JSON list of C-alpha atoms in Angstrom, two decimals:
[
{"chain": "O", "resi": 1, "resn": "MET", "atom": "CA", "xyz": [113.72, 17.49, 85.36]},
{"chain": "O", "resi": 2, "resn": "ILE", "atom": "CA", "xyz": [116.39, 18.01, 88.50]},
{"chain": "O", "resi": 3, "resn": "ARG", "atom": "CA", "xyz": [114.52, 17.48, 91.73]},
{"chain": "O", "resi": 4, "resn": "CYS", "atom": "CA", "xyz": [116.09, 19.67, 94.43]},
{"chain": "O", "resi": 5, "resn": "LEU", "atom": "CA", "xyz": [115.48, 20.38, 97.90]},
{"chain": "O", "resi": 6, "resn": "ALA", "atom": "CA", "xyz": [116.44, 23.52, 99.26]},
{"chain": "O", "resi": 7, "resn": "ILE", "atom": "CA", "xyz": [117.87, 24.27, 102.92]},
{"chain": "O", "resi": 8, "resn": "ASP", "atom": "CA", "xyz": [118.43, 27.25, 104.63]},
{"chain": "O", "resi": 9, "resn": "ASP", "atom": "CA", "xyz": [117.44, 28.38, 108.58]},
{"chain": "O", "resi": 10, "resn": "GLU", "atom": "CA", "xyz": [117.05, 32.07, 107.59]},
{"chain": "O", "resi": 11, "resn": "PRO", "atom": "CA", "xyz": [113.59, 32.89, 106.17]},
{"chain": "O", "resi": 12, "resn": "LEU", "atom": "CA", "xyz": [114.36, 35.59, 103.65]},
{"chain": "O", "resi": 13, "resn": "ALA", "atom": "CA", "xyz": [117.44, 33.59, 102.16]},
{"chain": "O", "resi": 14, "resn": "LEU", "atom": "CA", "xyz": [115.08, 29.94, 101.68]},
{"chain": "O", "resi": 15, "resn": "LYS", "atom": "CA", "xyz": [112.38, 32.44, 99.99]},
{"chain": "O", "resi": 16, "resn": "GLN", "atom": "CA", "xyz": [114.90, 33.88, 97.25]},
{"chain": "O", "resi": 17, "resn": "LEU", "atom": "CA", "xyz": [116.37, 30.24, 97.15]},
{"chain": "O", "resi": 18, "resn": "VAL", "atom": "CA", "xyz": [113.10, 28.95, 96.20]},
{"chain": "O", "resi": 19, "resn": "ALA", "atom": "CA", "xyz": [112.15, 31.56, 93.80]},
{"chain": "O", "resi": 20, "resn": "TYR", "atom": "CA", "xyz": [115.60, 31.12, 92.22]},
{"chain": "O", "resi": 21, "resn": "ILE", "atom": "CA", "xyz": [114.97, 27.49, 91.91]},
{"chain": "O", "resi": 22, "resn": "ASN", "atom": "CA", "xyz": [111.42, 28.20, 90.25]},
{"chain": "O", "resi": 23, "resn": "LYS", "atom": "CA", "xyz": [113.09, 30.32, 87.61]},
{"chain": "O", "resi": 24, "resn": "VAL", "atom": "CA", "xyz": [115.15, 27.66, 86.21]},
{"chain": "O", "resi": 25, "resn": "PRO", "atom": "CA", "xyz": [113.08, 25.67, 83.54]},
{"chain": "O", "resi": 26, "resn": "PHE", "atom": "CA", "xyz": [114.86, 21.99, 84.23]},
{"chain": "O", "resi": 27, "resn": "LEU", "atom": "CA", "xyz": [115.01, 22.45, 87.84]},
{"chain": "O", "resi": 28, "resn": "GLU", "atom": "CA", "xyz": [111.96, 21.32, 90.37]},
{"chain": "O", "resi": 29, "resn": "LEU", "atom": "CA", "xyz": [111.54, 21.96, 93.55]},
{"chain": "O", "resi": 30, "resn": "ALA", "atom": "CA", "xyz": [110.84, 19.05, 95.66]},
{"chain": "O", "resi": 31, "resn": "ALA", "atom": "CA", "xyz": [110.58, 20.79, 99.04]},
{"chain": "O", "resi": 32, "resn": "GLN", "atom": "CA", "xyz": [112.10, 23.63, 101.10]},
{"chain": "O", "resi": 33, "resn": "CYS", "atom": "CA", "xyz": [113.38, 23.48, 104.63]},
{"chain": "O", "resi": 34, "resn": "GLN", "atom": "CA", "xyz": [114.39, 25.33, 107.31]},
{"chain": "O", "resi": 35, "resn": "SER", "atom": "CA", "xyz": [117.01, 23.17, 109.26]},
{"chain": "O", "resi": 36, "resn": "ALA", "atom": "CA", "xyz": [119.44, 20.18, 108.43]},
{"chain": "O", "resi": 37, "resn": "MET", "atom": "CA", "xyz": [116.69, 18.10, 110.85]},
{"chain": "O", "resi": 38, "resn": "GLU", "atom": "CA", "xyz": [113.82, 19.07, 109.07]},
{"chain": "O", "resi": 39, "resn": "ALA", "atom": "CA", "xyz": [115.68, 17.87, 105.71]},
{"chain": "O", "resi": 40, "resn": "ARG", "atom": "CA", "xyz": [117.37, 14.31, 107.15]},
{"chain": "O", "resi": 41, "resn": "LYS", "atom": "CA", "xyz": [113.20, 13.84, 107.97]},
{"chain": "O", "resi": 42, "resn": "PHE", "atom": "CA", "xyz": [112.08, 14.52, 104.64]},
{"chain": "O", "resi": 43, "resn": "LEU", "atom": "CA", "xyz": [114.74, 12.49, 102.74]},
{"chain": "O", "resi": 44, "resn": "GLU", "atom": "CA", "xyz": [113.95, 9.26, 105.11]},
{"chain": "O", "resi": 45, "resn": "ASN", "atom": "CA", "xyz": [110.62, 9.12, 103.00]},
{"chain": "O", "resi": 46, "resn": "ASP", "atom": "CA", "xyz": [111.57, 10.79, 99.38]},
{"chain": "O", "resi": 47, "resn": "THR", "atom": "CA", "xyz": [115.06, 11.07, 97.43]},
{"chain": "O", "resi": 48, "resn": "VAL", "atom": "CA", "xyz": [115.99, 14.40, 95.04]},
{"chain": "O", "resi": 49, "resn": "ASP", "atom": "CA", "xyz": [118.53, 14.81, 92.72]},
{"chain": "O", "resi": 50, "resn": "ALA", "atom": "CA", "xyz": [120.45, 17.70, 94.51]},
{"chain": "O", "resi": 51, "resn": "ILE", "atom": "CA", "xyz": [120.36, 19.91, 97.40]},
{"chain": "O", "resi": 52, "resn": "PHE", "atom": "CA", "xyz": [120.94, 23.94, 97.52]},
{"chain": "O", "resi": 53, "resn": "CYS", "atom": "CA", "xyz": [122.37, 23.78, 101.41]},
{"chain": "O", "resi": 54, "resn": "ASP", "atom": "CA", "xyz": [123.29, 26.70, 103.44]},
{"chain": "O", "resi": 55, "resn": "ILE", "atom": "CA", "xyz": [126.14, 25.58, 105.49]},
{"chain": "O", "resi": 56, "resn": "ASN", "atom": "CA", "xyz": [125.64, 28.05, 108.84]},
{"chain": "O", "resi": 57, "resn": "MET", "atom": "CA", "xyz": [122.73, 26.68, 110.52]},
{"chain": "O", "resi": 58, "resn": "PRO", "atom": "CA", "xyz": [122.06, 25.78, 114.19]},
{"chain": "O", "resi": 59, "resn": "ASP", "atom": "CA", "xyz": [121.79, 22.48, 115.52]},
{"chain": "O", "resi": 60, "resn": "LEU", "atom": "CA", "xyz": [123.43, 20.76, 112.51]},
{"chain": "O", "resi": 61, "resn": "ASN", "atom": "CA", "xyz": [125.36, 22.85, 109.87]},
{"chain": "O", "resi": 62, "resn": "GLY", "atom": "CA", "xyz": [125.01, 22.10, 106.45]},
{"chain": "O", "resi": 63, "resn": "MET", "atom": "CA", "xyz": [128.41, 20.63, 105.89]},
{"chain": "O", "resi": 64, "resn": "ASP", "atom": "CA", "xyz": [127.93, 18.12, 109.10]},
{"chain": "O", "resi": 65, "resn": "PHE", "atom": "CA", "xyz": [124.74, 17.38, 107.62]},
{"chain": "O", "resi": 66, "resn": "VAL", "atom": "CA", "xyz": [126.11, 16.53, 103.87]},
{"chain": "O", "resi": 67, "resn": "LYS", "atom": "CA", "xyz": [128.79, 14.09, 105.22]},
{"chain": "O", "resi": 68, "resn": "SER", "atom": "CA", "xyz": [125.85, 12.47, 107.22]},
{"chain": "O", "resi": 69, "resn": "LEU", "atom": "CA", "xyz": [124.27, 11.33, 104.17]},
{"chain": "O", "resi": 70, "resn": "VAL", "atom": "CA", "xyz": [124.82, 8.00, 103.10]},
{"chain": "O", "resi": 71, "resn": "ALA", "atom": "CA", "xyz": [124.23, 8.50, 99.46]},
{"chain": "O", "resi": 72, "resn": "PRO", "atom": "CA", "xyz": [123.82, 12.38, 99.06]},
{"chain": "O", "resi": 73, "resn": "PRO", "atom": "CA", "xyz": [122.81, 13.70, 96.12]},
{"chain": "O", "resi": 74, "resn": "LEU", "atom": "CA", "xyz": [124.38, 16.53, 94.06]},
{"chain": "O", "resi": 75, "resn": "ILE", "atom": "CA", "xyz": [125.55, 19.30, 96.68]},
{"chain": "O", "resi": 76, "resn": "VAL", "atom": "CA", "xyz": [125.74, 23.24, 96.39]},
{"chain": "O", "resi": 77, "resn": "PHE", "atom": "CA", "xyz": [126.73, 25.00, 99.22]},
{"chain": "O", "resi": 78, "resn": "THR", "atom": "CA", "xyz": [125.53, 28.70, 100.00]},
{"chain": "O", "resi": 79, "resn": "THR", "atom": "CA", "xyz": [126.86, 30.67, 102.78]},
{"chain": "O", "resi": 80, "resn": "ALA", "atom": "CA", "xyz": [128.01, 34.16, 103.75]},
{"chain": "O", "resi": 81, "resn": "TYR", "atom": "CA", "xyz": [131.39, 32.83, 104.91]},
{"chain": "O", "resi": 82, "resn": "SER", "atom": "CA", "xyz": [134.30, 31.90, 102.17]},
{"chain": "O", "resi": 83, "resn": "ASP", "atom": "CA", "xyz": [135.92, 30.10, 104.99]},
{"chain": "O", "resi": 84, "resn": "TYR", "atom": "CA", "xyz": [133.81, 26.62, 104.19]},
{"chain": "O", "resi": 85, "resn": "ALA", "atom": "CA", "xyz": [134.80, 26.93, 100.32]},
{"chain": "O", "resi": 86, "resn": "VAL", "atom": "CA", "xyz": [137.91, 24.63, 100.31]},
{"chain": "O", "resi": 87, "resn": "GLU", "atom": "CA", "xyz": [136.14, 22.04, 102.83]},
{"chain": "O", "resi": 88, "resn": "GLY", "atom": "CA", "xyz": [132.80, 22.37, 100.63]},
{"chain": "O", "resi": 89, "resn": "PHE", "atom": "CA", "xyz": [135.10, 20.94, 97.36]},
{"chain": "O", "resi": 90, "resn": "ARG", "atom": "CA", "xyz": [136.74, 18.16, 99.72]},
{"chain": "O", "resi": 91, "resn": "VAL", "atom": "CA", "xyz": [132.71, 16.57, 100.25]},
{"chain": "O", "resi": 92, "resn": "ASN", "atom": "CA", "xyz": [132.35, 17.03, 96.15]},
{"chain": "O", "resi": 93, "resn": "ALA", "atom": "CA", "xyz": [130.03, 19.49, 96.22]},
{"chain": "O", "resi": 94, "resn": "VAL", "atom": "CA", "xyz": [129.49, 20.86, 92.62]},
{"chain": "O", "resi": 95, "resn": "ASP", "atom": "CA", "xyz": [129.47, 24.40, 93.16]},
{"chain": "O", "resi": 96, "resn": "TYR", "atom": "CA", "xyz": [129.73, 26.89, 96.38]},
{"chain": "O", "resi": 97, "resn": "LEU", "atom": "CA", "xyz": [127.68, 29.82, 96.06]},
{"chain": "O", "resi": 98, "resn": "LEU", "atom": "CA", "xyz": [129.08, 33.18, 98.65]},
{"chain": "O", "resi": 99, "resn": "LYS", "atom": "CA", "xyz": [125.97, 34.94, 99.84]},
{"chain": "O", "resi": 100, "resn": "PRO", "atom": "CA", "xyz": [124.66, 37.44, 98.65]},
{"chain": "O", "resi": 101, "resn": "PHE", "atom": "CA", "xyz": [124.93, 35.70, 95.12]},
{"chain": "O", "resi": 102, "resn": "GLY", "atom": "CA", "xyz": [122.51, 36.84, 92.07]},
{"chain": "O", "resi": 103, "resn": "LEU", "atom": "CA", "xyz": [120.38, 35.10, 89.75]},
{"chain": "O", "resi": 104, "resn": "GLN", "atom": "CA", "xyz": [123.29, 35.01, 87.04]},
{"chain": "O", "resi": 105, "resn": "ASP", "atom": "CA", "xyz": [125.51, 33.00, 89.87]},
{"chain": "O", "resi": 106, "resn": "PHE", "atom": "CA", "xyz": [122.77, 30.62, 90.64]},
{"chain": "O", "resi": 107, "resn": "GLN", "atom": "CA", "xyz": [122.01, 29.95, 87.05]},
{"chain": "O", "resi": 108, "resn": "ARG", "atom": "CA", "xyz": [125.70, 28.94, 86.74]},
{"chain": "O", "resi": 109, "resn": "ALA", "atom": "CA", "xyz": [125.37, 26.38, 89.60]},
{"chain": "O", "resi": 110, "resn": "ALA", "atom": "CA", "xyz": [122.22, 25.11, 88.46]},
{"chain": "O", "resi": 111, "resn": "GLN", "atom": "CA", "xyz": [124.09, 24.30, 84.90]},
{"chain": "O", "resi": 112, "resn": "ARG", "atom": "CA", "xyz": [126.92, 22.48, 86.58]},
{"chain": "O", "resi": 113, "resn": "LEU", "atom": "CA", "xyz": [124.03, 20.42, 88.43]},
{"chain": "O", "resi": 114, "resn": "ARG", "atom": "CA", "xyz": [122.75, 19.63, 84.92]},
{"chain": "O", "resi": 115, "resn": "GLU", "atom": "CA", "xyz": [125.90, 18.56, 83.57]},
{"chain": "O", "resi": 116, "resn": "ARG", "atom": "CA", "xyz": [127.51, 16.64, 86.20]},
{"chain": "O", "resi": 117, "resn": "LEU", "atom": "CA", "xyz": [123.50, 14.68, 86.10]},
{"chain": "O", "resi": 118, "resn": "GLU", "atom": "CA", "xyz": [123.51, 14.72, 82.10]},
{"chain": "O", "resi": 119, "resn": "GLY", "atom": "CA", "xyz": [127.50, 14.00, 81.24]},
{"chain": "O", "resi": 120, "resn": "THR", "atom": "CA", "xyz": [127.74, 16.85, 78.80]},
{"chain": "O", "resi": 121, "resn": "HIS", "atom": "CA", "xyz": [128.16, 20.58, 78.51]},
{"chain": "O", "resi": 122, "resn": "LEU", "atom": "CA", "xyz": [124.59, 22.05, 77.75]},
{"chain": "O", "resi": 123, "resn": "PRO", "atom": "CA", "xyz": [124.11, 25.70, 76.45]},
{"chain": "O", "resi": 124, "resn": "GLU", "atom": "CA", "xyz": [122.49, 27.74, 79.17]},
{"chain": "O", "resi": 125, "resn": "GLU", "atom": "CA", "xyz": [118.62, 28.32, 79.11]},
{"chain": "O", "resi": 126, "resn": "PRO", "atom": "CA", "xyz": [117.67, 32.21, 79.26]},
{"chain": "O", "resi": 127, "resn": "ILE", "atom": "CA", "xyz": [116.27, 33.17, 82.69]},
{"chain": "O", "resi": 128, "resn": "VAL", "atom": "CA", "xyz": [113.75, 36.24, 83.10]},
{"chain": "O", "resi": 129, "resn": "GLU", "atom": "CA", "xyz": [115.39, 38.62, 85.64]},
{"chain": "O", "resi": 130, "resn": "GLN", "atom": "CA", "xyz": [113.39, 39.64, 88.85]},
{"chain": "O", "resi": 131, "resn": "PRO", "atom": "CA", "xyz": [111.81, 42.79, 87.21]},
{"chain": "O", "resi": 132, "resn": "GLU", "atom": "CA", "xyz": [112.88, 46.10, 88.78]},
{"chain": "O", "resi": 133, "resn": "THR", "atom": "CA", "xyz": [109.27, 47.58, 87.79]},
{"chain": "O", "resi": 134, "resn": "LEU", "atom": "CA", "xyz": [105.64, 47.12, 88.71]},
{"chain": "O", "resi": 135, "resn": "PHE", "atom": "CA", "xyz": [103.03, 48.24, 86.12]},
{"chain": "O", "resi": 136, "resn": "LEU", "atom": "CA", "xyz": [99.95, 49.73, 88.23]},
{"chain": "O", "resi": 137, "resn": "LYS", "atom": "CA", "xyz": [96.50, 50.57, 87.74]},
{"chain": "O", "resi": 138, "resn": "THR", "atom": "CA", "xyz": [95.07, 53.36, 89.24]},
{"chain": "O", "resi": 139, "resn": "ASP", "atom": "CA", "xyz": [92.14, 55.13, 88.31]},
{"chain": "O", "resi": 140, "resn": "TYR", "atom": "CA", "xyz": [92.23, 55.53, 84.36]},
{"chain": "O", "resi": 141, "resn": "ARG", "atom": "CA", "xyz": [95.88, 55.44, 84.66]},
{"chain": "O", "resi": 142, "resn": "ILE", "atom": "CA", "xyz": [98.43, 52.65, 84.28]},
{"chain": "O", "resi": 143, "resn": "VAL", "atom": "CA", "xyz": [101.65, 53.64, 86.07]},
{"chain": "O", "resi": 144, "resn": "ASN", "atom": "CA", "xyz": [105.31, 52.21, 86.10]},
{"chain": "O", "resi": 145, "resn": "VAL", "atom": "CA", "xyz": [106.44, 51.81, 89.72]},
{"chain": "O", "resi": 146, "resn": "ASN", "atom": "CA", "xyz": [110.45, 51.33, 90.52]},
{"chain": "O", "resi": 147, "resn": "ILE", "atom": "CA", "xyz": [109.85, 48.42, 93.47]},
{"chain": "O", "resi": 148, "resn": "ALA", "atom": "CA", "xyz": [112.86, 49.84, 95.19]},
{"chain": "O", "resi": 149, "resn": "ASP", "atom": "CA", "xyz": [110.86, 53.32, 95.69]},
{"chain": "O", "resi": 150, "resn": "ILE", "atom": "CA", "xyz": [108.21, 51.20, 97.51]},
{"chain": "O", "resi": 151, "resn": "ARG", "atom": "CA", "xyz": [108.04, 52.15, 101.32]},
{"chain": "O", "resi": 152, "resn": "TYR", "atom": "CA", "xyz": [105.17, 49.55, 102.19]},
{"chain": "O", "resi": 153, "resn": "VAL", "atom": "CA", "xyz": [101.70, 48.46, 101.09]},
{"chain": "O", "resi": 154, "resn": "GLU", "atom": "CA", "xyz": [98.69, 48.81, 102.98]},
{"chain": "O", "resi": 155, "resn": "ALA", "atom": "CA", "xyz": [95.29, 47.03, 102.51]},
{"chain": "O", "resi": 156, "resn": "MET", "atom": "CA", "xyz": [92.18, 48.57, 102.18]},
{"chain": "O", "resi": 157, "resn": "SER", "atom": "CA", "xyz": [89.13, 46.57, 101.90]},
{"chain": "O", "resi": 158, "resn": "GLU", "atom": "CA", "xyz": [89.53, 45.32, 98.22]},
{"chain": "O", "resi": 159, "resn": "TYR", "atom": "CA", "xyz": [92.51, 47.86, 97.01]},
{"chain": "O", "resi": 160, "resn": "LEU", "atom": "CA", "xyz": [95.99, 48.55, 98.32]},
{"chain": "O", "resi": 161, "resn": "LYS", "atom": "CA", "xyz": [97.61, 51.91, 99.19]},
{"chain": "O", "resi": 162, "resn": "VAL", "atom": "CA", "xyz": [101.29, 51.51, 98.03]},
{"chain": "O", "resi": 163, "resn": "TRP", "atom": "CA", "xyz": [103.31, 54.17, 99.50]},
{"chain": "O", "resi": 164, "resn": "LEU", "atom": "CA", "xyz": [106.33, 55.27, 97.33]},
{"chain": "O", "resi": 165, "resn": "GLU", "atom": "CA", "xyz": [109.78, 57.24, 98.52]},
{"chain": "O", "resi": 166, "resn": "GLY", "atom": "CA", "xyz": [109.27, 60.88, 98.10]},
{"chain": "O", "resi": 167, "resn": "GLN", "atom": "CA", "xyz": [105.68, 61.04, 97.69]},
{"chain": "O", "resi": 168, "resn": "PRO", "atom": "CA", "xyz": [103.07, 62.48, 100.28]},
{"chain": "O", "resi": 169, "resn": "LYS", "atom": "CA", "xyz": [99.98, 60.34, 98.31]},
{"chain": "O", "resi": 170, "resn": "PRO", "atom": "CA", "xyz": [99.92, 56.67, 97.62]},
{"chain": "O", "resi": 171, "resn": "ILE", "atom": "CA", "xyz": [99.30, 54.94, 94.36]},
{"chain": "O", "resi": 172, "resn": "ILE", "atom": "CA", "xyz": [95.55, 53.03, 94.76]},
{"chain": "O", "resi": 173, "resn": "THR", "atom": "CA", "xyz": [94.93, 49.91, 92.62]},
{"chain": "O", "resi": 174, "resn": "LEU", "atom": "CA", "xyz": [92.44, 47.21, 92.78]},
{"chain": "O", "resi": 175, "resn": "LEU", "atom": "CA", "xyz": [94.81, 44.25, 93.92]},
{"chain": "O", "resi": 176, "resn": "SER", "atom": "CA", "xyz": [94.59, 41.45, 96.60]},
{"chain": "O", "resi": 177, "resn": "MET", "atom": "CA", "xyz": [97.72, 41.43, 99.31]},
{"chain": "O", "resi": 178, "resn": "LYS", "atom": "CA", "xyz": [98.70, 37.80, 97.98]},
{"chain": "O", "resi": 179, "resn": "LYS", "atom": "CA", "xyz": [99.01, 39.12, 94.45]},
{"chain": "O", "resi": 180, "resn": "MET", "atom": "CA", "xyz": [101.28, 41.88, 95.57]},
{"chain": "O", "resi": 181, "resn": "GLU", "atom": "CA", "xyz": [103.44, 39.75, 97.82]},
{"chain": "O", "resi": 182, "resn": "GLU", "atom": "CA", "xyz": [103.85, 37.38, 95.23]},
{"chain": "O", "resi": 183, "resn": "ASN", "atom": "CA", "xyz": [105.43, 39.76, 92.46]},
{"chain": "O", "resi": 184, "resn": "LEU", "atom": "CA", "xyz": [107.54, 41.67, 95.17]},
{"chain": "O", "resi": 185, "resn": "PRO", "atom": "CA", "xyz": [111.36, 40.66, 95.66]},
{"chain": "O", "resi": 186, "resn": "ALA", "atom": "CA", "xyz": [112.76, 39.02, 98.82]},
{"chain": "O", "resi": 187, "resn": "TYR", "atom": "CA", "xyz": [113.49, 42.27, 100.55]},
{"chain": "O", "resi": 188, "resn": "PHE", "atom": "CA", "xyz": [109.72, 42.87, 101.24]},
{"chain": "O", "resi": 189, "resn": "MET", "atom": "CA", "xyz": [108.00, 41.05, 103.93]},
{"chain": "O", "resi": 190, "resn": "ARG", "atom": "CA", "xyz": [104.40, 40.95, 105.02]},
{"chain": "O", "resi": 191, "resn": "ILE", "atom": "CA", "xyz": [104.24, 41.64, 108.72]},
{"chain": "O", "resi": 192, "resn": "HIS", "atom": "CA", "xyz": [100.59, 41.99, 109.61]},
{"chain": "O", "resi": 193, "resn": "ARG", "atom": "CA", "xyz": [97.62, 41.24, 107.22]},
{"chain": "O", "resi": 194, "resn": "SER", "atom": "CA", "xyz": [97.13, 44.68, 106.08]},
{"chain": "O", "resi": 195, "resn": "TYR", "atom": "CA", "xyz": [100.99, 45.55, 105.69]},
{"chain": "O", "resi": 196, "resn": "ILE", "atom": "CA", "xyz": [103.62, 44.62, 103.50]},
{"chain": "O", "resi": 197, "resn": "ILE", "atom": "CA", "xyz": [107.00, 46.47, 103.66]},
{"chain": "O", "resi": 198, "resn": "ASN", "atom": "CA", "xyz": [110.31, 47.13, 102.33]},
{"chain": "O", "resi": 199, "resn": "LEU", "atom": "CA", "xyz": [112.89, 46.07, 104.80]},
{"chain": "O", "resi": 200, "resn": "LYS", "atom": "CA", "xyz": [115.35, 48.56, 103.42]},
{"chain": "O", "resi": 201, "resn": "LYS", "atom": "CA", "xyz": [113.50, 51.44, 104.56]},
{"chain": "O", "resi": 202, "resn": "ILE", "atom": "CA", "xyz": [112.84, 50.34, 108.06]},
{"chain": "O", "resi": 203, "resn": "GLN", "atom": "CA", "xyz": [114.22, 53.23, 110.70]},
{"chain": "O", "resi": 204, "resn": "GLU", "atom": "CA", "xyz": [113.32, 51.54, 113.88]},
{"chain": "O", "resi": 205, "resn": "VAL", "atom": "CA", "xyz": [111.72, 48.80, 115.71]},
{"chain": "O", "resi": 206, "resn": "ASN", "atom": "CA", "xyz": [109.99, 49.46, 118.59]},
{"chain": "O", "resi": 207, "resn": "LYS", "atom": "CA", "xyz": [108.47, 46.71, 120.59]},
{"chain": "O", "resi": 208, "resn": "ASN", "atom": "CA", "xyz": [105.55, 45.31, 118.31]},
{"chain": "O", "resi": 209, "resn": "ARG", "atom": "CA", "xyz": [106.12, 48.10, 116.38]},
{"chain": "O", "resi": 210, "resn": "ILE", "atom": "CA", "xyz": [107.76, 49.20, 113.43]},
{"chain": "O", "resi": 211, "resn": "ILE", "atom": "CA", "xyz": [108.61, 52.57, 112.34]},
{"chain": "O", "resi": 212, "resn": "MET", "atom": "CA", "xyz": [108.89, 53.72, 108.73]},
{"chain": "O", "resi": 213, "resn": "ASP", "atom": "CA", "xyz": [109.34, 57.52, 109.50]},
{"chain": "O", "resi": 214, "resn": "ALA", "atom": "CA", "xyz": [108.53, 60.10, 112.37]},
{"chain": "O", "resi": 215, "resn": "ASP", "atom": "CA", "xyz": [104.51, 59.67, 111.42]},
{"chain": "O", "resi": 216, "resn": "THR", "atom": "CA", "xyz": [104.39, 56.15, 110.22]},
{"chain": "O", "resi": 217, "resn": "TYR", "atom": "CA", "xyz": [104.41, 53.36, 112.80]},
{"chain": "O", "resi": 218, "resn": "LEU", "atom": "CA", "xyz": [103.51, 50.04, 111.61]},
{"chain": "O", "resi": 219, "resn": "PRO", "atom": "CA", "xyz": [101.92, 47.09, 113.88]},
{"chain": "O", "resi": 220, "resn": "ILE", "atom": "CA", "xyz": [103.32, 43.61, 113.80]},
{"chain": "O", "resi": 221, "resn": "GLY", "atom": "CA", "xyz": [100.61, 40.91, 113.75]},
{"chain": "O", "resi": 222, "resn": "ASP", "atom": "CA", "xyz": [101.11, 37.84, 115.91]},
{"chain": "O", "resi": 223, "resn": "LEU", "atom": "CA", "xyz": [100.87, 35.44, 113.09]},
{"chain": "O", "resi": 224, "resn": "TYR", "atom": "CA", "xyz": [104.18, 37.14, 111.60]},
{"chain": "O", "resi": 225, "resn": "LYS", "atom": "CA", "xyz": [105.76, 37.93, 114.74]},
{"chain": "O", "resi": 226, "resn": "GLU", "atom": "CA", "xyz": [108.02, 34.72, 114.62]},
{"chain": "O", "resi": 227, "resn": "ALA", "atom": "CA", "xyz": [109.23, 35.51, 110.92]},
{"chain": "O", "resi": 228, "resn": "PHE", "atom": "CA", "xyz": [109.95, 38.57, 111.56]},
{"chain": "O", "resi": 229, "resn": "GLN", "atom": "CA", "xyz": [111.92, 38.39, 114.56]},
{"chain": "O", "resi": 230, "resn": "LYS", "atom": "CA", "xyz": [113.71, 35.40, 112.76]},
{"chain": "O", "resi": 231, "resn": "TYR", "atom": "CA", "xyz": [114.65, 37.87, 110.24]},
{"chain": "O", "resi": 232, "resn": "LEU", "atom": "CA", "xyz": [115.57, 40.66, 112.76]},
{"chain": "O", "resi": 233, "resn": "SER", "atom": "CA", "xyz": [117.86, 38.27, 114.75]},
{"chain": "O", "resi": 234, "resn": "THR", "atom": "CA", "xyz": [119.95, 37.74, 111.22]},
{"chain": "O", "resi": 235, "resn": "LYS", "atom": "CA", "xyz": [120.57, 40.97, 111.07]},
{"chain": "O", "resi": 236, "resn": "PHE", "atom": "CA", "xyz": [121.26, 42.25, 114.83]},
{"chain": "O", "resi": 237, "resn": "LEU", "atom": "CA", "xyz": [124.40, 43.02, 115.87]},
{"chain": "O", "resi": 238, "resn": "GLY", "atom": "CA", "xyz": [125.06, 42.98, 119.71]},
{"chain": "O", "resi": 239, "resn": "LYS", "atom": "CA", "xyz": [123.86, 41.15, 122.62]}
]
């Protein structure tokens, strides 16, 4: 197993990175950090074989963090900025993933890590893609739901209401919020103990409310406000 450290200051990107690591049979997640400073503290007491590291981070960027390590492990840089590619290979990075990257791109980078550590070319192991649909039991039926069509999920006691694009009534299913959250991709976020939303379906953010449409206003819970604001700051253009 290759012990890995995942570093990214953006919560959604970190969540996706961790999900990809968990899908590769020969990778083991040792820790996940939201800053280079946090990663440095972890490495003071532990070791890893490889680091998946974002570059453009506050306080200490990923490139300078790697350069500061006395004996750095294998490095795969992840960033939205192609300008860093040449500099990344100058510090002997194994690979460079340009965001947004998919599972297959990540798989190839993981394979390069494995080859570098084992010194040989090995056949790639198959990885199950993120499912595009979910099967949900409702009443006496089992329905196949396109994940991209889910607008938001609402908790209702022991049941969930799954609201779909273009459907006036929700699907009601016996399921926990935790189980639903675990099976949704990174573009979904929990914003309240009673709501998970599809971030792509947001129309407007007004103070502590998210407007999904003219009739749907969802509250942002205090426990989830910081994570949502951090996500929003990565997408916001302006002052």
